[in-house]
Each structure stands twice: as C-alpha cells, then as structure tokens.
GROMACS .gro file of C-alpha atoms in nm:
model
  351
    1MET     CA    1   9.292   9.280  10.921
    2MET     CA    2   9.223   9.402  10.569
    3LYS     CA    3   8.897   9.521  10.419
    4MET     CA    4   8.904   9.265  10.143
    5VAL     CA    5   8.558   9.126  10.207
    6VAL     CA    6   8.266   9.359  10.149
    7HIS     CA    7   7.972   9.212  10.335
    8THR     CA    8   7.688   9.133  10.104
    9LEU     CA    9   7.341   9.262  10.155
   10LEU     CA   10   7.211   8.927  10.269
   11THR     CA   11   7.470   8.905  10.544
   12ALA     CA   12   7.369   9.251  10.657
   13VAL     CA   13   7.008   9.136  10.661
   14PHE     CA   14   7.109   8.834  10.863
   15LEU     CA   15   7.291   9.043  11.122
   16TYR     CA   16   7.013   9.299  11.117
   17PHE     CA   17   6.759   9.041  11.226
   18ILE     CA   18   6.993   8.891  11.483
   19VAL     CA   19   7.055   9.221  11.656
   20PHE     CA   20   6.726   9.404  11.611
   21PHE     CA   21   6.468   9.125  11.609
   22PRO     CA   22   6.570   8.882  11.888
   23THR     CA   23   6.374   8.567  11.960
   24SER     CA   24   6.323   8.649  12.327
   25GLN     CA   25   6.224   8.966  12.506
   26LYS     CA   26   6.551   8.994  12.697
   27GLY     CA   27   6.761   9.263  12.531
   28PRO     CA   28   7.137   9.272  12.482
   29THR     CA   29   7.354   9.379  12.771
   30ASN     CA   30   7.590   9.676  12.779
   31LEU     CA   31   7.767   9.635  12.443
   32GLN     CA   32   8.005   9.875  12.276
   33PRO     CA   33   7.987   9.843  11.897
   34GLY     CA   34   8.328   9.830  11.734
   35ARG     CA   35   8.459   9.863  11.382
   36ARG     CA   36   8.656   9.538  11.362
   37LEU     CA   37   8.516   9.302  11.620
   38GLY     CA   38   8.162   9.383  11.513
   39TYR     CA   39   8.160   9.350  11.137
   40GLU     CA   40   8.505   9.230  11.043
   41HIS     CA   41   8.603   8.962  11.289
   42ALA     CA   42   8.497   8.605  11.218
   43ALA     CA   43   8.150   8.532  11.351
   44PHE     CA   44   8.111   8.301  11.650
   45ASP     CA   45   7.848   8.100  11.467
   46PRO     CA   46   7.965   7.932  11.142
   47LEU     CA   47   7.610   7.962  11.012
   48VAL     CA   48   7.691   8.327  10.941
   49MET     CA   49   7.976   8.223  10.713
   50LYS     CA   50   7.754   7.975  10.529
   51ILE     CA   51   7.496   8.241  10.458
   52GLU     CA   52   7.764   8.487  10.351
   53LYS     CA   53   7.908   8.233  10.107
   54TRP     CA   54   7.567   8.163   9.961
   55ALA     CA   55   7.492   8.532   9.934
   56GLU     CA   56   7.821   8.589   9.749
   57GLU     CA   57   7.729   8.318   9.503
   58LYS     CA   58   7.388   8.470   9.449
   59LYS     CA   59   7.539   8.819   9.411
   60PHE     CA   60   7.259   9.006   9.582
   61VAL     CA   61   7.262   9.372   9.485
   62GLU     CA   62   7.237   9.664   9.723
   63GLY     CA   63   6.888   9.806   9.742
   64LYS     CA   64   6.712   9.471   9.735
   65PHE     CA   65   6.644   9.501  10.106
   66SER     CA   66   6.514   9.817  10.265
   67GLU     CA   67   6.599   9.875  10.631
   68GLY     CA   68   6.308   9.800  10.859
   69SER     CA   69   6.131   9.562  10.623
   70SER     CA   70   6.115   9.188  10.661
   71LEU     CA   71   6.270   8.930  10.433
   72LYS     CA   72   5.926   8.845  10.303
   73GLU     CA   73   5.846   9.208  10.222
   74SER     CA   74   6.178   9.244  10.040
   75GLY     CA   75   6.114   8.942   9.825
   76ILE     CA   76   6.438   8.773   9.932
   77ASN     CA   77   6.429   8.395   9.943
   78LEU     CA   78   6.670   8.320  10.224
   79PHE     CA   79   6.650   7.944  10.190
   80PRO     CA   80   6.719   7.803   9.843
   81ASP     CA   81   6.743   7.428   9.806
   82LYS     CA   82   7.116   7.411   9.876
   83VAL     CA   83   7.073   7.575  10.219
   84GLU     CA   84   6.722   7.456  10.298
   85LYS     CA   85   6.839   7.294  10.622
   86MET     CA   86   6.924   7.640  10.758
   87SER     CA   87   6.558   7.735  10.762
   88GLU     CA   88   6.495   7.542  11.083
   89TYR     CA   89   6.692   7.807  11.271
   90PHE     CA   90   6.481   8.098  11.146
   91SER     CA   91   6.124   8.211  11.188
   92ASP     CA   92   5.912   8.301  10.887
   93GLU     CA   93   6.005   8.666  10.947
   94GLY     CA   94   6.377   8.587  10.929
   95ARG     CA   95   6.447   8.597  11.303
   96LEU     CA   96   6.726   8.367  11.417
   97ASN     CA   97   6.652   8.130  11.705
   98ILE     CA   98   6.966   8.213  11.901
   99THR     CA   99   6.877   7.981  12.188
  100LEU     CA  100   6.852   7.681  11.956
  101ARG     CA  101   7.179   7.771  11.784
  102LEU     CA  102   7.371   7.791  12.112
  103ILE     CA  103   7.225   7.461  12.233
  104ILE     CA  104   7.345   7.298  11.910
  105LEU     CA  105   7.689   7.463  11.916
  106PHE     CA  106   7.768   7.400  12.284
  107PRO     CA  107   7.870   7.030  12.252
  108MET     CA  108   8.085   7.119  11.949
  109LEU     CA  109   8.295   7.347  12.170
  110ASP     CA  110   8.292   7.131  12.483
  111LYS     CA  111   8.528   6.854  12.377
  112ALA     CA  112   8.873   6.882  12.542
  113PRO     CA  113   8.766   6.749  12.790
  114LYS     CA  114   8.395   6.693  12.744
  115ASP     CA  115   8.297   6.801  13.094
  116GLY     CA  116   7.984   7.010  13.056
  117VAL     CA  117   8.164   7.345  13.052
  118ILE     CA  118   8.357   7.542  12.791
  119SER     CA  119   8.706   7.646  12.901
  120PHE     CA  120   8.893   7.952  12.781
  121ASN     CA  121   9.113   7.736  12.559
  122GLU     CA  122   8.817   7.551  12.408
  123LEU     CA  123   8.647   7.877  12.324
  124LYS     CA  124   8.973   8.029  12.195
  125ASP     CA  125   9.040   7.731  11.969
  126TRP     CA  126   8.686   7.756  11.833
  127ASN     CA  127   8.712   8.127  11.758
  128ILE     CA  128   9.056   8.090  11.602
  129GLN     CA  129   8.923   7.815  11.376
  130GLN     CA  130   8.636   8.039  11.265
  131ALA     CA  131   8.890   8.314  11.191
  132MET     CA  132   9.112   8.076  10.994
  133ASP     CA  133   8.815   7.950  10.794
  134ARG     CA  134   8.722   8.309  10.716
  135LEU     CA  135   9.074   8.392  10.598
  136VAL     CA  136   9.070   8.089  10.370
  137TYR     CA  137   8.728   8.183  10.234
  138ARG     CA  138   8.834   8.543  10.166
  139THR     CA  139   9.142   8.419   9.982
  140GLN     CA  140   8.944   8.166   9.779
  141ARG     CA  141   8.702   8.437   9.675
  142GLU     CA  142   8.977   8.680   9.572
  143LEU     CA  143   9.165   8.406   9.388
  144ALA     CA  144   8.855   8.309   9.192
  145SER     CA  145   8.793   8.673   9.108
  146HIS     CA  146   9.144   8.755   8.982
  147ASP     CA  147   9.290   8.428   8.850
  148LYS     CA  148   9.217   8.500   8.487
  149ASP     CA  149   9.400   8.203   8.339
  150GLY     CA  150   9.268   7.957   8.598
  151ASP     CA  151   9.609   7.820   8.695
  152GLY     CA  152   9.546   7.851   9.069
  153SER     CA  153   9.798   8.129   9.123
  154ILE     CA  154   9.801   8.508   9.096
  155THR     CA  155  10.044   8.727   8.904
  156PHE     CA  156  10.099   9.095   8.977
  157ARG     CA  157   9.919   9.196   8.659
  158GLU     CA  158   9.624   8.967   8.732
  159TYR     CA  159   9.566   9.122   9.071
  160LEU     CA  160   9.650   9.482   8.979
  161PRO     CA  161   9.562   9.534   8.612
  162LYS     CA  162   9.509   9.906   8.680
  163PHE     CA  163   9.885   9.966   8.661
  164SER     CA  164  10.028  10.031   8.314
  165ASP     CA  165  10.370   9.925   8.191
  166GLU     CA  166  10.478  10.282   8.253
  167ASP     CA  167  10.356  10.269   8.614
  168ILE     CA  168  10.542   9.947   8.676
  169GLU     CA  169  10.858  10.079   8.512
  170LYS     CA  170  10.838  10.399   8.717
  171ASN     CA  171  10.819  10.183   9.033
  172GLY     CA  172  10.675  10.459   9.251
  173ARG     CA  173  10.708  10.373   9.620
  174ALA     CA  174  10.449  10.613   9.761
  175HIS     CA  175  10.153  10.454   9.935
  176GLY     CA  176   9.933  10.275   9.680
  177GLU     CA  177  10.166  10.319   9.382
  178ALA     CA  178  10.288  10.030   9.170
  179GLY     CA  179  10.624   9.999   9.345
  180TRP     CA  180  10.456  10.004   9.687
  181TRP     CA  181  10.235   9.713   9.585
  182ASN     CA  182  10.516   9.530   9.407
  183GLU     CA  183  10.739   9.533   9.714
  184GLN     CA  184  10.476   9.350   9.915
  185PHE     CA  185  10.402   9.115   9.623
  186ILE     CA  186  10.770   9.018   9.610
  187ASN     CA  187  10.775   8.973   9.989
  188ALA     CA  188  10.486   8.727   9.961
  189ASP     CA  189  10.641   8.535   9.670
  190ASP     CA  190  10.840   8.286   9.879
  191ASP     CA  191  10.954   8.067   9.591
  192ARG     CA  192  11.035   8.368   9.368
  193ASN     CA  193  10.853   8.225   9.067
  194GLY     CA  194  10.674   8.551   8.986
  195SER     CA  195  10.327   8.444   9.095
  196LEU     CA  196  10.154   8.377   9.426
  197SER     CA  197  10.028   8.035   9.525
  198PHE     CA  198   9.717   8.009   9.743
  199ASP     CA  199   9.912   8.029  10.070
  200GLU     CA  200  10.135   8.310   9.939
  201PHE     CA  201   9.830   8.501   9.820
  202LYS     CA  202   9.666   8.454  10.161
  203ASN     CA  203   9.973   8.605  10.326
  204PHE     CA  204   9.966   8.893  10.079
  205LEU     CA  205   9.600   8.969  10.146
  206HIS     CA  206   9.619   8.922  10.524
  207PRO     CA  207   9.970   9.026  10.631
  208GLU     CA  208   9.878   9.066  11.001
  209ASP     CA  209   9.798   8.695  11.019
  210CYS     CA  210  10.101   8.551  10.842
  211ASN     CA  211  10.439   8.425  10.960
  212ASN     CA  212  10.637   8.564  10.667
  213GLU     CA  213  10.914   8.776  10.825
  214LYS     CA  214  10.958   8.999  10.520
  215ILE     CA  215  10.587   9.078  10.509
  216LEU     CA  216  10.578   9.151  10.883
  217GLN     CA  217  10.882   9.378  10.851
  218TRP     CA  218  10.711   9.567  10.568
  219LEU     CA  219  10.394   9.595  10.773
  220LEU     CA  220  10.584   9.737  11.067
  221ARG     CA  221  10.766   9.991  10.850
  222GLU     CA  222  10.432  10.105  10.710
  223LYS     CA  223  10.299  10.139  11.063
  224ILE     CA  224  10.600  10.346  11.170
  225LYS     CA  225  10.553  10.584  10.877
  226ARG     CA  226  10.218  10.685  11.021
  227MET     CA  227  10.373  10.764  11.359
  228ASP     CA  228  10.707  10.907  11.255
  229TYR     CA  229  10.666  11.286  11.278
  230ASP     CA  230  11.023  11.371  11.175
  231ASN     CA  231  11.041  11.106  10.898
  232ASP     CA  232  11.367  10.953  11.014
  233GLY     CA  233  11.232  10.597  10.993
  234LYS     CA  234  11.242  10.552  11.371
  235LEU     CA  235  11.029  10.645  11.670
  236ASN     CA  236  11.163  10.874  11.939
  237TYR     CA  237  11.004  10.875  12.283
  238VAL     CA  238  10.748  11.146  12.200
  239GLU     CA  239  10.636  10.966  11.883
  240PHE     CA  240  10.617  10.635  12.068
  241HIS     CA  241  10.425  10.786  12.360
  242GLU     CA  242  10.176  10.984  12.153
  243ARG     CA  243  10.101  10.728  11.881
  244ALA     CA  244  10.226  10.376  11.950
  245TYR     CA  245  10.191  10.341  12.326
  246ASP     CA  246   9.816  10.406  12.350
  247ILE     CA  247   9.742  10.138  12.090
  248TYR     CA  248   9.972   9.892  12.268
  249LYS     CA  249   9.828   9.979  12.610
  250ASN     CA  250   9.465   9.942  12.502
  251TYR     CA  251   9.514   9.587  12.382
  252LEU     CA  252   9.750   9.482  12.662
  253ASP     CA  253   9.516   9.630  12.920
  254PHE     CA  254   9.229   9.424  12.780
  255GLU     CA  255   9.445   9.114  12.747
  256SER     CA  256   9.583   9.129  13.102
  257SER     CA  257   9.273   9.278  13.270
  258GLY     CA  258   9.477   9.582  13.364
  259ALA     CA  259   9.752   9.391  13.545
  260ASN     CA  260  10.120   9.465  13.492
  261VAL     CA  261  10.079   9.722  13.215
  262PRO     CA  262  10.411   9.909  13.192
  263LYS     CA  263  10.428  10.286  13.181
  264PRO     CA  264  10.529  10.439  12.846
  265GLU     CA  265  10.881  10.524  12.963
  266GLU     CA  266  10.926  10.170  13.096
  267LYS     CA  267  10.814  10.005  12.774
  268PHE     CA  268  11.022  10.242  12.562
  269ALA     CA  269  11.334  10.162  12.766
  270GLU     CA  270  11.263   9.789  12.738
  271LEU     CA  271  11.229   9.805  12.359
  272ASP     CA  272  11.527  10.039  12.308
  273LEU     CA  273  11.789   9.765  12.304
  274ASN     CA  274  12.084   9.980  12.194
  275LYS     CA  275  11.981  10.267  12.426
  276ASP     CA  276  12.001  10.533  12.154
  277ARG     CA  277  11.658  10.673  12.251
  278LEU     CA  278  11.516  10.569  11.913
  279LEU     CA  279  11.311  10.262  11.820
  280THR     CA  280  11.375  10.089  11.489
  281ASP     CA  281  11.132   9.853  11.318
  282GLU     CA  282  11.343   9.565  11.447
  283GLU     CA  283  11.312   9.687  11.806
  284LEU     CA  284  10.936   9.731  11.769
  285LYS     CA  285  10.882   9.372  11.655
  286PRO     CA  286  10.784   9.245  12.004
  287ILE     CA  287  10.474   9.464  12.006
  288LEU     CA  288  10.370   9.427  11.641
  289ARG     CA  289  10.074   9.207  11.730
  290TYR     CA  290   9.942   9.490  11.947
  291LEU     CA  291  10.014   9.766  11.696
  292GLN     CA  292   9.866   9.575  11.402
  293PRO     CA  293   9.644   9.289  11.523
  294GLY     CA  294   9.489   9.059  11.268
  295GLU     CA  295   9.193   8.823  11.261
  296LEU     CA  296   9.370   8.561  11.475
  297SER     CA  297   9.460   8.815  11.742
  298TYR     CA  298   9.106   8.941  11.744
  299ALA     CA  299   8.979   8.587  11.790
  300ARG     CA  300   9.177   8.573  12.115
  301TYR     CA  301   9.049   8.913  12.231
  302TYR     CA  302   8.697   8.808  12.138
  303THR     CA  303   8.736   8.495  12.349
  304LYS     CA  304   8.842   8.692  12.653
  305TYR     CA  305   8.554   8.932  12.603
  306LEU     CA  306   8.298   8.651  12.584
  307ILE     CA  307   8.431   8.486  12.899
  308HIS     CA  308   8.439   8.816  13.083
  309GLU     CA  309   8.080   8.900  12.991
  310ALA     CA  310   7.913   8.559  13.032
  311ASP     CA  311   8.104   8.392  13.317
  312ASP     CA  312   7.854   8.461  13.597
  313ASN     CA  313   8.024   8.251  13.866
  314GLY     CA  314   8.376   8.369  13.786
  315ASP     CA  315   8.532   8.026  13.736
  316GLY     CA  316   8.681   8.114  13.397
  317LYS     CA  317   8.452   7.873  13.213
  318LEU     CA  318   8.110   7.887  13.049
  319THR     CA  319   7.814   7.662  13.111
  320LEU     CA  320   7.530   7.637  12.861
  321GLU     CA  321   7.309   7.821  13.108
  322GLU     CA  322   7.556   8.111  13.126
  323MET     CA  323   7.575   8.130  12.747
  324LEU     CA  324   7.197   8.135  12.719
  325ASN     CA  325   7.175   8.403  12.987
  326HIS     CA  326   7.403   8.622  12.774
  327GLN     CA  327   7.317   8.492  12.430
  328TYR     CA  328   7.323   8.828  12.254
  329ILE     CA  329   7.694   8.886  12.309
  330PHE     CA  330   7.767   8.586  12.087
  331TYR     CA  331   7.584   8.753  11.799
  332SER     CA  332   7.666   9.119  11.847
  333THR     CA  333   7.947   9.368  11.806
  334VAL     CA  334   8.210   9.393  12.075
  335PHE     CA  335   8.419   9.698  12.158
  336GLU     CA  336   8.570  10.009  12.007
  337GLU     CA  337   8.929  10.026  11.892
  338SER     CA  338   9.169  10.300  11.986
  339LYS     CA  339   9.115  10.624  11.799
  340TYR     CA  340   9.476  10.594  11.687
  341ASP     CA  341   9.391  10.291  11.477
  342ASP     CA  342   9.211  10.520  11.234
  343ASP     CA  343   9.534  10.603  11.054
  344ASP     CA  344   9.559  10.241  10.940
  345ASP     CA  345   9.238  10.258  10.737
  346ASP     CA  346   9.419  10.362  10.419
  347LEU     CA  347   9.649  10.062  10.442
  348ARG     CA  348   9.362   9.819  10.497
  349ASP     CA  349   9.156   9.978  10.220
  350GLU     CA  350   9.445   9.938   9.976
  351LEU     CA  351   9.496   9.571  10.062
   0.00000   0.00000   0.00000
C-alpha cells in the first residue's frame, strides 16, 4: 500500500459530501475512521474512481474549495460534458444519492449465481476488482508522468532524476538513497533490460500486491529492519512479540473473527523452522501478508467488514434491503490500523 496517489481536491469534495451531507436523515452507524481503509483503499463505488480520474485530468488546485461550502459556492463545475451522465446521481448541492447508487450497483454484484443476494465471494470479487483497477490507474498515471521519451517504459533516471551520477556511483544503501532505490528497481526488472515495463513498474510501485519473489523478499527485509532492535537481521522472540505479533494478531483476529488466534510463543515456535530462537526473512514469509498488507488484502478485509456490519439476519449474505439499511458503511472509512504500522509510513512515502 504505497502513498503514490495524492487525492485531488475534487475527490475530497466528493467524499466530503458523501459523508457529511447524506441524502437521508439516517446517520452513519458506529464507524471507526482508519488511515488506509478510509482514504487509501479502493472505493466500493467505481463512480469515485471516475471522478478522481476526471479531477486528475482537470488538475484542480488546492484552495479552490473551502471546507463547509457547497460546490456551487466554490465555483466548481462537477459535471463537464465528458461526465455529464454522472450528474443524475447528485443533487444541485453536490450530495450523492447513495440509495440510487446502491440500487444500480446491486445487480452488478449479484451474478454468481444471480439469486437476489450478494455472497461473501461475490462482494470480495467486486472489491478486489476495484482494487486492481485502482492499481492499474495509479500505475498509468505515474507512467504518464515520468515516461519522458514516451516509449511506454520507465528507466531509473526517468523515475528518479533527483539522483546525480555521483549519487548513483556511490550506491548508498541507507533508506531512500540511490542504492536503496536501485536495488528495488533491479528486483522489479524481470527481463533485465534496464527499464520497467508497465507490469514491472506496477510491481515496483505496489510491492505488497505483486508476486515477484525478489520484491517480496526485499519488502520483508525492510520490514524486519524496523523491528530488529539489535540489528542482526533477524527477529528474536522479544522483537517478534513486541513489534511483529501485534500487527499479525490484529489482522488475523479480524480475518478469523477471533477464532484460533495463536499465542505469540506458539506462532514464534511455528515460524522458527530451524529452532534457533531467531526468525529470518525466509521464516517470516508465511505472515508477510499480515505484516505488510496491500490493496488486495485490504479489499478482502473490507469485504468481511461490510458483511459483518450489514448482514442483519446473519446468513453471511447481503440483500438489497440490508445494504440500504446500512448504506453509509459503503461510502465511509472503516477501521484503525495497529499503532505499530506507523513505522511503515516512511517506506510508503518513499515509494
């Protein structure tokens, strides 16, 4: 999950009106705003992505909209000709008709089988597709921004022109230095031709969501560095318990609804394959998706959250009525991450 996409002002306006100016009088239920699943995970409604794309093209500048004012008062024309059809979902004041949107989206999700309810898998597949579309869009935007010669690929110098020849020659491996970046660039360059194709660039920008083993190994080593008190490149039991386990437990607890969550000593013993009381990056691989979840992992967590919050009869599925009864959760932030995830911010900011 990388902070590559800076939400434009118009997207913020869009979310502002969704959350603070609802179409009905029924307010949102007990929500816990979170850093990733609120602003950074892919939106449930693809209309959000469409507006974000249009806003990027229009390059709205910060300060155009003042908090608390309406779109009309700010002089922002939300519906140019190319997105005129979106206007039917908004009031003149810019308020989204959430009820109408959910009625329209419901049959798009209910398709395997088309039985009048949305299953966990149907909702998961939908959310994963939104996440994948968002990853592709982010990559397309970054490629267009940095591909100076227009050849459809990215070289190291195109993406990181800030580094001089001297920086590159020095090959510094500290966090954020030229060598640190270059190692990950080389990891992403599968065909070793010195530049990154679209798919390679996507893996480079979004390492948590790729299947490149070298990138994942690098990501895990970087994660360990932030937990490794004695700097030996491994985690002892204290380091694992105090830094890694709580992150792992938080996500597993949510994923399994609190069932069968191992104690820290049990999980440590399970991961410690050679029984040397130290965990290497190789031994920590099985829990990487918990330690460093990406957009696709969050799509699965988001799915479970939506089912948990809106499934009134407890059958594990959602009817349209249940979705309408809890419509705000489909357009709001979700939950807080572990406090221990804060030490990853530098890595995400860099990438």
